[in-house]
Protein backbone atom coordinates (compact mmCIF):
# COMPACT_ATOMS: atom_id res chain seq x y z
CA UNK A 1 0.00 0.00 0.00
CA UNK A 2 2.84 2.32 0.95
CA UNK A 3 4.64 1.43 -2.24
CA UNK A 4 1.55 2.30 -4.21
CA UNK A 5 1.10 5.74 -2.70
CA UNK A 6 4.77 6.44 -3.06
CA UNK A 7 4.64 5.42 -6.72
CA UNK A 8 1.64 7.67 -7.25
CA UNK A 9 3.38 10.58 -5.54
CA UNK A 10 6.42 10.07 -7.71
CA UNK A 11 4.54 10.21 -10.99
CA UNK A 12 6.26 12.90 -13.08
CA UNK A 13 4.61 16.22 -13.84
CA UNK A 14 3.94 17.23 -17.45
CA UNK A 15 6.84 19.71 -17.43
CA UNK A 16 9.24 17.05 -16.24
CA UNK A 17 8.24 14.74 -19.08
CA UNK A 18 8.65 17.62 -21.52
CA UNK A 19 12.30 17.93 -20.54
CA UNK A 20 13.16 14.30 -21.34
CA UNK A 21 15.41 14.24 -24.40
CA UNK A 22 13.40 11.57 -26.27
CA UNK A 23 10.38 13.81 -26.02
CA UNK A 24 12.04 16.83 -27.59
CA UNK A 25 12.48 14.85 -30.77
CA UNK A 26 8.74 14.17 -30.85
CA UNK A 27 8.19 17.83 -30.03
CA UNK A 28 9.53 18.79 -33.45
CA UNK A 29 6.80 16.83 -35.17
CA UNK A 30 3.76 18.14 -33.35
CA UNK A 31 2.22 21.14 -31.66
CA UNK A 32 2.68 21.82 -27.97
CA UNK A 33 -1.00 21.29 -27.02
CA UNK A 34 -0.92 17.97 -28.86
CA UNK A 35 2.15 16.87 -26.95
CA UNK A 36 0.75 18.03 -23.62
CA UNK A 37 -2.41 16.04 -24.34
CA UNK A 38 -0.42 12.90 -25.07
CA UNK A 39 1.65 13.32 -21.92
CA UNK A 40 -1.46 13.82 -19.78
CA UNK A 41 -2.99 10.66 -21.23
CA UNK A 42 0.20 8.71 -20.68
CA UNK A 43 0.48 9.86 -17.05
CA UNK A 44 -3.18 8.98 -16.46
CA UNK A 45 -2.64 5.53 -17.88
CA UNK A 46 0.43 5.07 -15.73
CA UNK A 47 -1.53 6.11 -12.65
CA UNK A 48 -4.18 3.55 -13.54
CA UNK A 49 -1.55 0.84 -13.84
CA UNK A 50 -0.15 1.68 -10.43
CA UNK A 51 -3.65 1.64 -8.93
CA UNK A 52 -4.16 -1.80 -10.48
CA UNK A 53 -1.08 -3.02 -8.66
CA UNK A 54 1.72 -2.63 -11.22
CA UNK A 55 4.94 -1.95 -9.39
CA UNK A 56 6.29 0.96 -11.42
CA UNK A 57 9.17 2.65 -9.64
CA UNK A 58 9.94 6.17 -10.70
CA UNK A 59 12.39 5.25 -13.46
CA UNK A 60 10.05 2.64 -14.88
CA UNK A 61 7.13 5.07 -14.73
CA UNK A 62 8.99 7.71 -16.73
CA UNK A 63 10.11 5.12 -19.29
CA UNK A 64 6.58 3.82 -19.64
CA UNK A 65 5.22 7.36 -20.06
CA UNK A 66 7.80 8.29 -22.69
CA UNK A 67 7.07 5.07 -24.51
CA UNK A 68 3.37 5.76 -24.38
CA UNK A 69 3.84 9.31 -25.71
CA UNK A 70 6.02 8.03 -28.54
CA UNK A 71 3.37 5.52 -29.44
CA UNK A 72 0.65 8.12 -29.44
CA UNK A 73 2.75 10.43 -31.60
CA UNK A 74 3.27 7.70 -34.19
CA UNK A 75 -0.35 6.87 -34.19
CA UNK A 76 -2.76 9.51 -35.30
CA UNK A 77 -5.19 9.17 -32.42
CA UNK A 78 -7.51 11.72 -33.93
CA UNK A 79 -8.11 9.74 -37.07
CA UNK A 80 -11.11 7.49 -36.88
CA UNK A 81 -10.52 5.41 -39.97
CA UNK A 82 -7.25 3.59 -39.49
CA UNK A 83 -6.64 0.03 -40.58
CA UNK A 84 -7.46 -2.36 -37.75
CA UNK A 85 -6.63 -6.05 -37.65
CA UNK A 86 -9.72 -7.70 -36.22
CA UNK A 87 -8.45 -10.36 -33.86
CA UNK A 88 -11.64 -10.41 -31.81
CA UNK A 89 -13.12 -13.26 -33.80
CA UNK A 90 -16.37 -11.28 -34.18
CA UNK A 91 -16.97 -11.36 -37.92
CA UNK A 92 -19.48 -8.53 -38.16
CA UNK A 93 -18.07 -6.12 -35.60
CA UNK A 94 -20.12 -2.92 -35.58
CA UNK A 95 -17.30 -0.96 -33.93
CA UNK A 96 -14.94 -2.12 -36.67
CA UNK A 97 -17.23 -1.19 -39.53
CA UNK A 98 -19.03 -4.53 -40.05
CA UNK A 99 -18.22 -6.33 -43.30
CA UNK A 100 -14.81 -5.83 -44.94
CA UNK A 101 -15.16 -5.33 -48.70
CA UNK A 102 -14.08 -7.68 -51.46
CA UNK A 103 -11.02 -6.63 -53.48
CA UNK A 104 -13.18 -6.20 -56.56
CA UNK A 105 -15.50 -3.88 -54.64
CA UNK A 106 -12.57 -1.84 -53.35
CA UNK A 107 -11.11 -1.50 -56.84
CA UNK A 108 -14.48 -0.39 -58.25
CA UNK A 109 -14.91 2.09 -55.45
CA UNK A 110 -11.47 3.50 -56.16
CA UNK A 111 -12.33 4.06 -59.81
CA UNK A 112 -15.54 5.80 -58.84
CA UNK A 113 -13.66 8.28 -56.65
CA UNK A 114 -12.98 10.33 -59.76
CA UNK A 115 -15.57 11.44 -62.31
CA UNK A 116 -17.77 8.48 -63.04
CA UNK A 117 -20.96 7.79 -65.00
CA UNK A 118 -23.11 7.48 -61.92
CA UNK A 119 -26.06 9.13 -63.68
CA UNK A 120 -24.99 9.04 -67.29
CA UNK A 121 -25.69 6.45 -69.95
CA UNK A 122 -22.47 6.33 -71.95
CA UNK A 123 -24.21 4.75 -74.96
CA UNK A 124 -27.00 7.27 -75.43
CA UNK A 125 -25.20 10.19 -73.81
CA UNK A 126 -28.34 10.83 -71.79
CA UNK A 127 -28.97 10.95 -68.11
CA UNK A 128 -29.59 7.58 -66.47
CA UNK A 129 -31.05 6.49 -63.16
CA UNK A 130 -28.55 6.44 -60.31
CA UNK A 131 -27.50 2.90 -59.44
CA UNK A 132 -29.65 1.42 -62.20
CA UNK A 133 -27.32 -1.48 -62.94
CA UNK A 134 -26.83 -2.30 -59.25
CA UNK A 135 -30.59 -2.51 -58.74
CA UNK A 136 -30.99 -4.66 -61.86
CA UNK A 137 -28.37 -7.08 -60.57
CA UNK A 138 -29.99 -7.12 -57.13
CA UNK A 139 -33.36 -7.97 -58.68
CA UNK A 140 -31.76 -10.76 -60.65
CA UNK A 141 -29.98 -12.12 -57.59
CA UNK A 142 -33.01 -12.04 -55.31
CA UNK A 143 -35.61 -13.00 -57.89
CA UNK A 144 -37.57 -9.79 -57.25
CA UNK A 145 -39.13 -7.54 -59.89
CA UNK A 146 -37.23 -4.45 -58.82
CA UNK A 147 -34.98 -2.93 -56.16
CA UNK A 148 -33.90 0.36 -54.61
CA UNK A 149 -30.90 1.18 -52.49
CA UNK A 150 -30.72 3.67 -49.62
CA UNK A 151 -28.03 4.51 -47.09
CA UNK A 152 -28.79 1.78 -44.51
CA UNK A 153 -31.49 -0.65 -43.52
CA UNK A 154 -32.81 1.65 -40.79
CA UNK A 155 -33.33 4.25 -43.54
CA UNK A 156 -35.02 1.58 -45.63
CA UNK A 157 -37.47 0.79 -42.83
CA UNK A 158 -38.24 4.45 -42.38
CA UNK A 159 -38.72 5.04 -46.11
CA UNK A 160 -40.94 1.99 -46.59
CA UNK A 161 -43.21 2.80 -43.66
CA UNK A 162 -43.55 6.42 -44.66
CA UNK A 163 -44.04 5.89 -48.38
CA UNK A 164 -46.35 2.91 -48.11
CA UNK A 165 -48.41 3.44 -45.00
CA UNK A 166 -48.23 7.02 -43.67
CA UNK A 167 -51.44 7.88 -41.81
CA UNK A 168 -52.54 4.26 -41.66
CA UNK A 169 -51.97 1.25 -39.42
CA UNK A 170 -49.13 -1.19 -39.77
CA UNK A 171 -49.62 -4.54 -38.07
CA UNK A 172 -46.66 -5.96 -36.16
CA UNK A 173 -46.21 -8.71 -33.59
CA UNK A 174 -45.42 -7.65 -30.02
CA UNK A 175 -42.57 -10.12 -30.14
CA UNK A 176 -40.93 -8.07 -32.89
CA UNK A 177 -41.05 -4.54 -31.49
CA UNK A 178 -37.30 -4.48 -31.27
CA UNK A 179 -34.53 -2.04 -30.60
CA UNK A 180 -31.96 -2.55 -33.31
CA UNK A 181 -29.12 -0.74 -31.58
CA UNK A 182 -27.89 2.81 -31.58
CA UNK A 183 -31.27 3.70 -30.06
CA UNK A 184 -33.21 2.71 -33.17
CA UNK A 185 -36.48 1.47 -31.68
CA UNK A 186 -39.19 0.25 -33.96
CA UNK A 187 -42.14 1.97 -32.21
CA UNK A 188 -40.27 5.29 -32.46
CA UNK A 189 -39.60 4.71 -36.14
CA UNK A 190 -43.33 4.13 -36.67
CA UNK A 191 -44.10 7.44 -34.99
CA UNK A 192 -41.44 9.31 -36.93
CA UNK A 193 -42.74 7.83 -40.20
CA UNK A 194 -46.27 8.97 -39.37
CA UNK A 195 -47.55 5.41 -39.20
CA UNK A 196 -49.88 4.01 -36.55
CA UNK A 197 -48.59 1.00 -34.71
CA UNK A 198 -51.08 -1.87 -34.57
CA UNK A 199 -49.49 -4.35 -32.15
CA UNK A 200 -50.79 -7.89 -32.12
CA UNK A 201 -50.12 -11.04 -30.10
CA UNK A 202 -47.89 -11.18 -27.05
CA UNK A 203 -44.16 -11.02 -26.42
CA UNK A 204 -43.73 -14.75 -26.86
CA UNK A 205 -46.70 -15.89 -28.92
CA UNK A 206 -48.40 -14.39 -31.93
CA UNK A 207 -50.78 -16.35 -34.14
CA UNK A 208 -51.97 -15.88 -37.68
CA UNK A 209 -55.46 -15.15 -36.35
CA UNK A 210 -54.05 -12.15 -34.46
CA UNK A 211 -53.07 -10.60 -37.78
CA UNK A 212 -56.35 -11.58 -39.42
CA UNK A 213 -58.38 -10.02 -36.63
CA UNK A 214 -56.38 -6.80 -36.78
CA UNK A 215 -57.01 -6.27 -40.50
CA UNK A 216 -59.23 -3.23 -40.99
CA UNK A 217 -59.98 -0.47 -43.51
CA UNK A 218 -57.25 1.55 -41.86
CA UNK A 219 -54.58 -1.13 -42.38
CA UNK A 220 -51.67 0.08 -44.48
CA UNK A 221 -49.30 -2.88 -44.28
CA UNK A 222 -48.17 -5.92 -42.34
CA UNK A 223 -44.54 -6.00 -41.29
CA UNK A 224 -42.39 -8.82 -40.03
CA UNK A 225 -39.14 -7.88 -38.32
CA UNK A 226 -36.46 -10.51 -38.10
CA UNK A 227 -34.98 -11.02 -34.64
CA UNK A 228 -31.41 -10.37 -35.50
CA UNK A 229 -29.92 -9.32 -32.20
CA UNK A 230 -31.60 -11.46 -29.57
CA UNK A 231 -33.02 -14.94 -29.10
CA UNK A 232 -36.38 -16.13 -27.89
CA UNK A 233 -36.79 -19.68 -26.79
CA UNK A 234 -39.21 -21.80 -24.84
CA UNK A 235 -42.96 -21.25 -25.20
CA UNK A 236 -42.67 -19.24 -28.39
CA UNK A 237 -44.50 -19.12 -31.68
CA UNK A 238 -45.13 -16.77 -34.56
CA UNK A 239 -46.31 -17.19 -38.16
CA UNK A 240 -43.74 -17.77 -40.88
CA UNK A 241 -43.39 -15.31 -43.75
CA UNK A 242 -45.22 -17.81 -45.99
CA UNK A 243 -48.16 -17.78 -43.62
CA UNK A 244 -48.19 -13.99 -43.33
CA UNK A 245 -48.22 -13.60 -47.08
CA UNK A 246 -51.26 -15.87 -47.20
CA UNK A 247 -53.30 -13.64 -44.85
CA UNK A 248 -56.39 -12.47 -46.66
CA UNK A 249 -55.93 -8.78 -47.41
CA UNK A 250 -56.87 -6.17 -49.96
CA UNK A 251 -54.53 -5.43 -52.83
CA UNK A 252 -53.35 -2.22 -51.19
CA UNK A 253 -51.89 -3.96 -48.11
CA UNK A 254 -48.38 -5.27 -48.72
CA UNK A 255 -46.43 -7.66 -46.51
CA UNK A 256 -43.06 -6.16 -45.63
CA UNK A 257 -40.22 -8.43 -44.49
CA UNK A 258 -37.47 -6.61 -42.59
CA UNK A 259 -34.76 -9.25 -42.65
CA UNK A 260 -31.86 -7.03 -41.71
CA UNK A 261 -29.07 -9.58 -42.10
CA UNK A 262 -29.32 -10.07 -45.89
CA UNK A 263 -28.38 -13.70 -46.16
CA UNK A 264 -28.14 -15.16 -49.68
CA UNK A 265 -26.11 -18.21 -48.87
CA UNK A 266 -27.32 -21.47 -47.43
CA UNK A 267 -25.47 -21.60 -44.12
CA UNK A 268 -26.83 -24.96 -42.95
CA UNK A 269 -23.49 -26.68 -43.59
CA UNK A 270 -22.09 -24.41 -40.87
CA UNK A 271 -24.90 -25.43 -38.57
CA UNK A 272 -26.49 -21.98 -38.91
CA UNK A 273 -30.10 -21.17 -39.67
CA UNK A 274 -30.83 -17.79 -41.18
CA UNK A 275 -33.75 -16.78 -43.41
CA UNK A 276 -32.57 -15.84 -46.89
CA UNK A 277 -33.65 -12.96 -49.10
CA UNK A 278 -34.53 -15.15 -52.13
CA UNK A 279 -36.75 -17.26 -49.87
CA UNK A 280 -38.64 -14.20 -48.69
CA UNK A 281 -39.08 -12.95 -52.27
CA UNK A 282 -39.96 -16.37 -53.57
CA UNK A 283 -42.75 -17.02 -51.08
CA UNK A 284 -44.30 -13.68 -51.99
CA UNK A 285 -43.23 -10.94 -49.57
CA UNK A 286 -44.08 -7.67 -51.31
CA UNK A 287 -41.00 -5.86 -50.02
CA UNK A 288 -37.89 -7.36 -48.40
CA UNK A 289 -35.39 -5.15 -46.58
CA UNK A 290 -31.79 -5.90 -45.64
CA UNK A 291 -28.43 -4.33 -44.92
CA UNK A 292 -25.62 -4.29 -47.48
CA UNK A 293 -22.89 -4.69 -44.86
CA UNK A 294 -24.07 -7.66 -42.83
CA UNK A 295 -24.13 -11.17 -44.32
CA UNK A 296 -24.26 -9.76 -47.85
CA UNK A 297 -20.66 -8.69 -47.24
CA UNK A 298 -20.84 -5.40 -49.13
CA UNK A 299 -20.81 -1.68 -48.34
CA UNK A 300 -23.09 -0.06 -45.78
CA UNK A 301 -26.47 0.49 -47.39
CA UNK A 302 -30.11 -0.53 -47.10
CA UNK A 303 -31.46 -2.67 -49.91
CA UNK A 304 -35.14 -3.04 -50.68
CA UNK A 305 -36.26 -5.65 -53.19
CA UNK A 306 -39.81 -6.51 -54.17
CA UNK A 307 -42.77 -5.90 -56.43
CA UNK A 308 -42.37 -3.12 -58.96
CA UNK A 309 -45.51 -1.28 -57.99
CA UNK A 310 -44.31 -0.84 -54.41
CA UNK A 311 -40.74 -0.05 -55.40
CA UNK A 312 -42.08 2.63 -57.78
CA UNK A 313 -44.03 4.08 -54.90
CA UNK A 314 -40.82 4.24 -52.84
CA UNK A 315 -39.01 6.00 -55.68
CA UNK A 316 -41.63 8.73 -55.71
CA UNK A 317 -41.28 9.48 -51.99
CA UNK A 318 -39.48 12.70 -51.06
CA UNK A 319 -37.66 10.70 -48.36
CA UNK A 320 -35.96 8.73 -51.14
CA UNK A 321 -33.84 11.70 -52.11
CA UNK A 322 -32.83 12.27 -48.50
CA UNK A 323 -31.62 8.71 -48.00
CA UNK A 324 -30.00 8.10 -51.38
CA UNK A 325 -26.54 6.58 -51.61
CA UNK A 326 -23.35 8.07 -53.00
CA UNK A 327 -21.40 6.87 -56.02
CA UNK A 328 -18.83 5.01 -53.91
CA UNK A 329 -21.49 2.87 -52.27
CA UNK A 330 -23.07 2.14 -55.63
CA UNK A 331 -19.70 1.11 -57.06
CA UNK A 332 -18.92 -1.27 -54.18
CA UNK A 333 -22.45 -2.64 -54.11
CA UNK A 334 -22.48 -3.34 -57.85
CA UNK A 335 -19.19 -5.25 -57.63
CA UNK A 336 -20.34 -7.22 -54.56
CA UNK A 337 -23.61 -8.15 -56.26
CA UNK A 338 -21.72 -9.32 -59.36
CA UNK A 339 -19.68 -11.66 -57.17
CA UNK A 340 -22.82 -13.15 -55.61
CA UNK A 341 -24.38 -13.56 -59.06
CA UNK A 342 -21.29 -15.29 -60.41
CA UNK A 343 -21.48 -17.77 -57.52
CA UNK A 344 -18.05 -16.70 -56.22
CA UNK A 345 -19.13 -15.30 -52.90
CA UNK A 346 -17.32 -17.81 -50.69
CA UNK A 347 -14.05 -17.20 -52.57
CA UNK A 348 -14.22 -13.48 -53.09
CA UNK A 349 -16.28 -11.95 -50.32
CA UNK A 350 -14.15 -11.73 -47.17
CA UNK A 351 -17.05 -12.21 -44.78
CA UNK A 352 -18.16 -15.46 -46.39
CA UNK A 353 -14.60 -16.63 -46.85
CA UNK A 354 -14.03 -16.15 -43.12
CA UNK A 355 -17.27 -17.87 -42.20
CA UNK A 356 -16.39 -20.90 -44.30
CA UNK A 357 -12.75 -21.02 -43.18
CA UNK A 358 -12.20 -24.38 -41.49
CA UNK A 359 -11.18 -24.46 -37.84
CA UNK A 360 -8.23 -26.65 -38.89
CA UNK A 361 -6.86 -23.96 -41.21
CA UNK A 362 -7.22 -21.41 -38.44
CA UNK A 363 -5.36 -23.70 -36.05
CA UNK A 364 -2.49 -24.04 -38.53
CA UNK A 365 -2.25 -20.26 -38.80
CA UNK A 366 -2.21 -20.01 -34.99
CA UNK A 367 0.54 -22.61 -34.70
CA UNK A 368 2.62 -20.80 -37.34
CA UNK A 369 2.14 -17.49 -35.55
CA UNK A 370 3.04 -19.03 -32.20
CA UNK A 371 6.24 -20.45 -33.71
CA UNK A 372 7.23 -16.99 -34.84
CA UNK A 373 6.97 -15.78 -31.27
CA UNK A 374 8.68 -18.75 -29.66
CA UNK A 375 12.12 -17.16 -29.24
CA UNK A 376 10.82 -14.14 -27.35
CA UNK A 377 11.27 -14.17 -23.59
CA UNK A 378 8.18 -13.04 -21.81
CA UNK A 379 4.64 -14.06 -21.11
CA UNK A 380 3.26 -17.45 -21.94
CA UNK A 381 1.86 -17.75 -25.45
CA UNK A 382 -0.18 -20.74 -26.57
CA UNK A 383 -2.77 -21.88 -29.09
CA UNK A 384 -6.28 -22.33 -27.73
CA UNK A 385 -9.65 -23.41 -29.00
CA UNK A 386 -12.31 -20.67 -29.02
CA UNK A 387 -15.56 -19.55 -30.62
CA UNK A 388 -16.05 -16.77 -33.19
CA UNK A 389 -19.44 -15.06 -32.87
CA UNK A 390 -21.03 -13.89 -36.12
CA UNK A 391 -22.13 -10.65 -34.42
CA UNK A 392 -23.54 -7.44 -35.87
CA UNK A 393 -27.28 -8.04 -35.98
CA UNK A 394 -27.27 -11.15 -38.08
CA UNK A 395 -27.54 -14.55 -36.42
CA UNK A 396 -27.99 -13.98 -32.69
CA UNK A 397 -26.17 -16.38 -30.41
CA UNK A 398 -24.50 -18.14 -33.34
CA UNK A 399 -20.79 -18.79 -33.37
CA UNK A 400 -18.28 -20.85 -35.30
CA UNK A 401 -15.57 -23.08 -33.80
CA UNK A 402 -12.21 -21.36 -34.06
CA UNK A 403 -8.68 -21.12 -32.72
CA UNK A 404 -6.67 -18.31 -31.26
CA UNK A 405 -3.44 -17.33 -29.57
CA UNK A 406 -3.69 -16.81 -25.84
CA UNK A 407 -1.22 -14.59 -24.01
CA UNK A 408 -1.50 -14.76 -20.26
CA UNK A 409 -0.08 -12.91 -17.33
CA UNK A 410 -0.71 -9.71 -15.45
CA UNK A 411 -0.59 -6.55 -17.48
CA UNK A 412 -2.27 -8.01 -20.57
CA UNK A 413 -4.63 -5.01 -20.48
CA UNK A 414 -1.58 -2.87 -21.13
CA UNK A 415 -0.52 -5.18 -23.94
CA UNK A 416 -4.01 -4.97 -25.48
CA UNK A 417 -3.83 -1.16 -25.31
CA UNK A 418 -0.39 -1.15 -26.93
CA UNK A 419 -1.61 -3.39 -29.70
CA UNK A 420 -4.49 -1.01 -30.33
CA UNK A 421 -2.38 2.11 -30.37
CA UNK A 422 0.10 1.57 -33.15
CA UNK A 423 -0.14 0.92 -36.86
CA UNK A 424 -1.67 -1.37 -37.95
CA UNK A 425 -3.91 -1.32 -34.90
CA UNK A 426 -4.82 -4.72 -33.53
CA UNK A 427 -8.06 -5.27 -31.66
CA UNK A 428 -7.97 -8.33 -29.41
CA UNK A 429 -10.16 -9.82 -26.73
CA UNK A 430 -9.21 -9.67 -23.05
CA UNK A 431 -10.80 -11.76 -20.32
CA UNK A 432 -9.49 -12.77 -16.90
CA UNK A 433 -5.83 -11.87 -17.32
CA UNK A 434 -5.72 -13.47 -20.74
CA UNK A 435 -5.45 -11.78 -24.08
CA UNK A 436 -6.86 -13.80 -26.96
CA UNK A 437 -6.23 -13.21 -30.65
CA UNK A 438 -8.81 -15.21 -32.60
CA UNK A 439 -7.53 -15.61 -36.16
CA UNK A 440 -10.82 -16.34 -37.91
CA UNK A 441 -11.35 -12.73 -38.99
CA UNK A 442 -7.66 -12.10 -39.71
CA UNK A 443 -6.90 -12.35 -43.43
CA UNK A 444 -3.85 -14.11 -44.82
CA UNK A 445 -2.32 -10.78 -45.80
CA UNK A 446 -2.62 -9.53 -42.25
CA UNK A 447 -0.76 -12.46 -40.66
CA UNK A 448 2.74 -11.10 -41.32
CA UNK A 449 2.03 -7.56 -40.02
CA UNK A 450 0.28 -9.12 -37.02
CA UNK A 451 3.32 -11.31 -36.26
CA UNK A 452 5.60 -8.27 -36.54
CA UNK A 453 3.42 -6.22 -34.20
CA UNK A 454 3.29 -9.05 -31.67
CA UNK A 455 7.05 -9.57 -31.81
CA UNK A 456 7.79 -5.94 -31.08
CA UNK A 457 5.14 -5.64 -28.37
CA UNK A 458 6.10 -8.85 -26.59
CA UNK A 459 9.75 -7.94 -26.65
CA UNK A 460 9.03 -4.82 -24.60
CA UNK A 461 6.31 -6.37 -22.52
CA UNK A 462 7.53 -7.49 -19.16
CA UNK A 463 5.27 -9.62 -17.09
CA UNK A 464 5.40 -8.24 -13.55
CA UNK A 465 3.79 -11.38 -12.08
C1 LIG B 1 -29.46 -4.52 -38.68
C2 LIG B 1 -30.92 -4.43 -38.88
C3 LIG B 1 -31.49 -3.21 -39.27
C4 LIG B 1 -30.68 -1.97 -39.44
O1 LIG B 1 -29.78 -2.07 -40.47
P1 LIG B 1 -28.68 -0.93 -40.67
O2 LIG B 1 -28.14 -1.23 -42.01
O3 LIG B 1 -27.71 -1.13 -39.56
O4 LIG B 1 -29.36 0.37 -40.58
C5 LIG B 1 -32.86 -3.18 -39.46
N1 LIG B 1 -33.63 -4.28 -39.26
C6 LIG B 1 -33.09 -5.45 -38.88
C7 LIG B 1 -34.00 -6.62 -38.69
C8 LIG B 1 -31.72 -5.57 -38.68
O5 LIG B 1 -31.21 -6.73 -38.32
CSV table of N, CA, C and O in Angstrom, one decimal, residues 22-32 34-35 38 69-75:
chain,number,residue,atom,x,y,z
A,22,UNK,N,14.2,12.3,-25.3
A,22,UNK,CA,13.4,11.6,-26.3
A,22,UNK,C,12.1,12.3,-26.7
A,22,UNK,O,11.7,12.2,-27.8
A,23,UNK,N,11.6,13.1,-25.8
A,23,UNK,CA,10.4,13.8,-26.0
A,23,UNK,C,10.6,15.0,-26.9
A,23,UNK,O,9.8,15.3,-27.8
A,24,UNK,N,11.8,15.6,-26.8
A,24,UNK,CA,12.0,16.8,-27.6
A,24,UNK,C,12.1,16.5,-29.1
A,24,UNK,O,11.7,17.3,-29.9
A,25,UNK,N,12.5,15.3,-29.4
A,25,UNK,CA,12.5,14.9,-30.8
A,25,UNK,C,11.0,14.8,-31.3
A,25,UNK,O,10.7,15.2,-32.4
A,26,UNK,N,10.2,14.3,-30.5
A,26,UNK,CA,8.7,14.2,-30.8
A,26,UNK,C,8.2,15.6,-31.0
A,26,UNK,O,7.4,15.9,-31.9
A,27,UNK,N,8.6,16.4,-30.1
A,27,UNK,CA,8.2,17.8,-30.0
A,27,UNK,C,8.3,18.5,-31.4
A,27,UNK,O,7.5,19.3,-31.8
A,28,UNK,N,9.3,18.1,-32.1
A,28,UNK,CA,9.5,18.8,-33.4
A,28,UNK,C,8.4,18.4,-34.5
A,28,UNK,O,8.3,19.1,-35.5
A,29,UNK,N,7.8,17.3,-34.2
A,29,UNK,CA,6.8,16.8,-35.2
A,29,UNK,C,5.4,17.1,-34.8
A,29,UNK,O,4.4,16.7,-35.4
A,30,UNK,N,5.2,17.9,-33.7
A,30,UNK,CA,3.8,18.1,-33.3
A,30,UNK,C,3.6,19.5,-32.7
A,30,UNK,O,4.6,20.1,-32.4
A,31,UNK,N,2.4,19.9,-32.4
A,31,UNK,CA,2.2,21.1,-31.7
A,31,UNK,C,2.3,20.9,-30.2
A,31,UNK,O,2.2,19.8,-29.7
A,32,UNK,N,2.5,22.0,-29.4
A,32,UNK,CA,2.7,21.8,-28.0
A,32,UNK,C,1.4,21.3,-27.3
A,32,UNK,O,1.5,20.3,-26.5
A,34,UNK,N,-0.8,19.4,-28.5
A,34,UNK,CA,-0.9,18.0,-28.9
A,34,UNK,C,0.0,17.1,-27.9
A,34,UNK,O,-0.5,16.1,-27.3
A,35,UNK,N,1.2,17.6,-27.8
A,35,UNK,CA,2.2,16.9,-26.9
A,35,UNK,C,1.7,16.8,-25.5
A,35,UNK,O,1.7,15.8,-24.8
A,38,UNK,N,-0.9,14.3,-25.1
A,38,UNK,CA,-0.4,12.9,-25.1
A,38,UNK,C,0.2,12.6,-23.7
A,38,UNK,O,0.0,11.5,-23.2
A,69,UNK,N,3.9,8.1,-24.9
A,69,UNK,CA,3.8,9.3,-25.7
A,69,UNK,C,4.4,9.1,-27.1
A,69,UNK,O,3.8,9.5,-28.1
A,70,UNK,N,5.5,8.3,-27.2
A,70,UNK,CA,6.0,8.0,-28.5
A,70,UNK,C,5.0,7.3,-29.4
A,70,UNK,O,4.7,7.6,-30.5
A,71,UNK,N,4.4,6.3,-28.7
A,71,UNK,CA,3.4,5.5,-29.4
A,71,UNK,C,2.2,6.4,-29.9
A,71,UNK,O,1.8,6.3,-31.1
A,72,UNK,N,1.8,7.3,-29.1
A,72,UNK,CA,0.6,8.1,-29.4
A,72,UNK,C,1.0,9.1,-30.6
A,72,UNK,O,0.2,9.4,-31.4
A,73,UNK,N,2.3,9.5,-30.6
A,73,UNK,CA,2.7,10.4,-31.6
A,73,UNK,C,2.9,9.7,-33.0
A,73,UNK,O,2.6,10.3,-34.0
A,74,UNK,N,3.2,8.4,-32.9
A,74,UNK,CA,3.3,7.7,-34.2
A,74,UNK,C,1.9,7.4,-34.7
A,74,UNK,O,1.7,7.2,-35.9
A,75,UNK,N,1.0,7.3,-33.8
A,75,UNK,CA,-0.3,6.9,-34.2
A,75,UNK,C,-1.3,8.1,-34.2
A,75,UNK,O,-1.3,8.8,-33.2
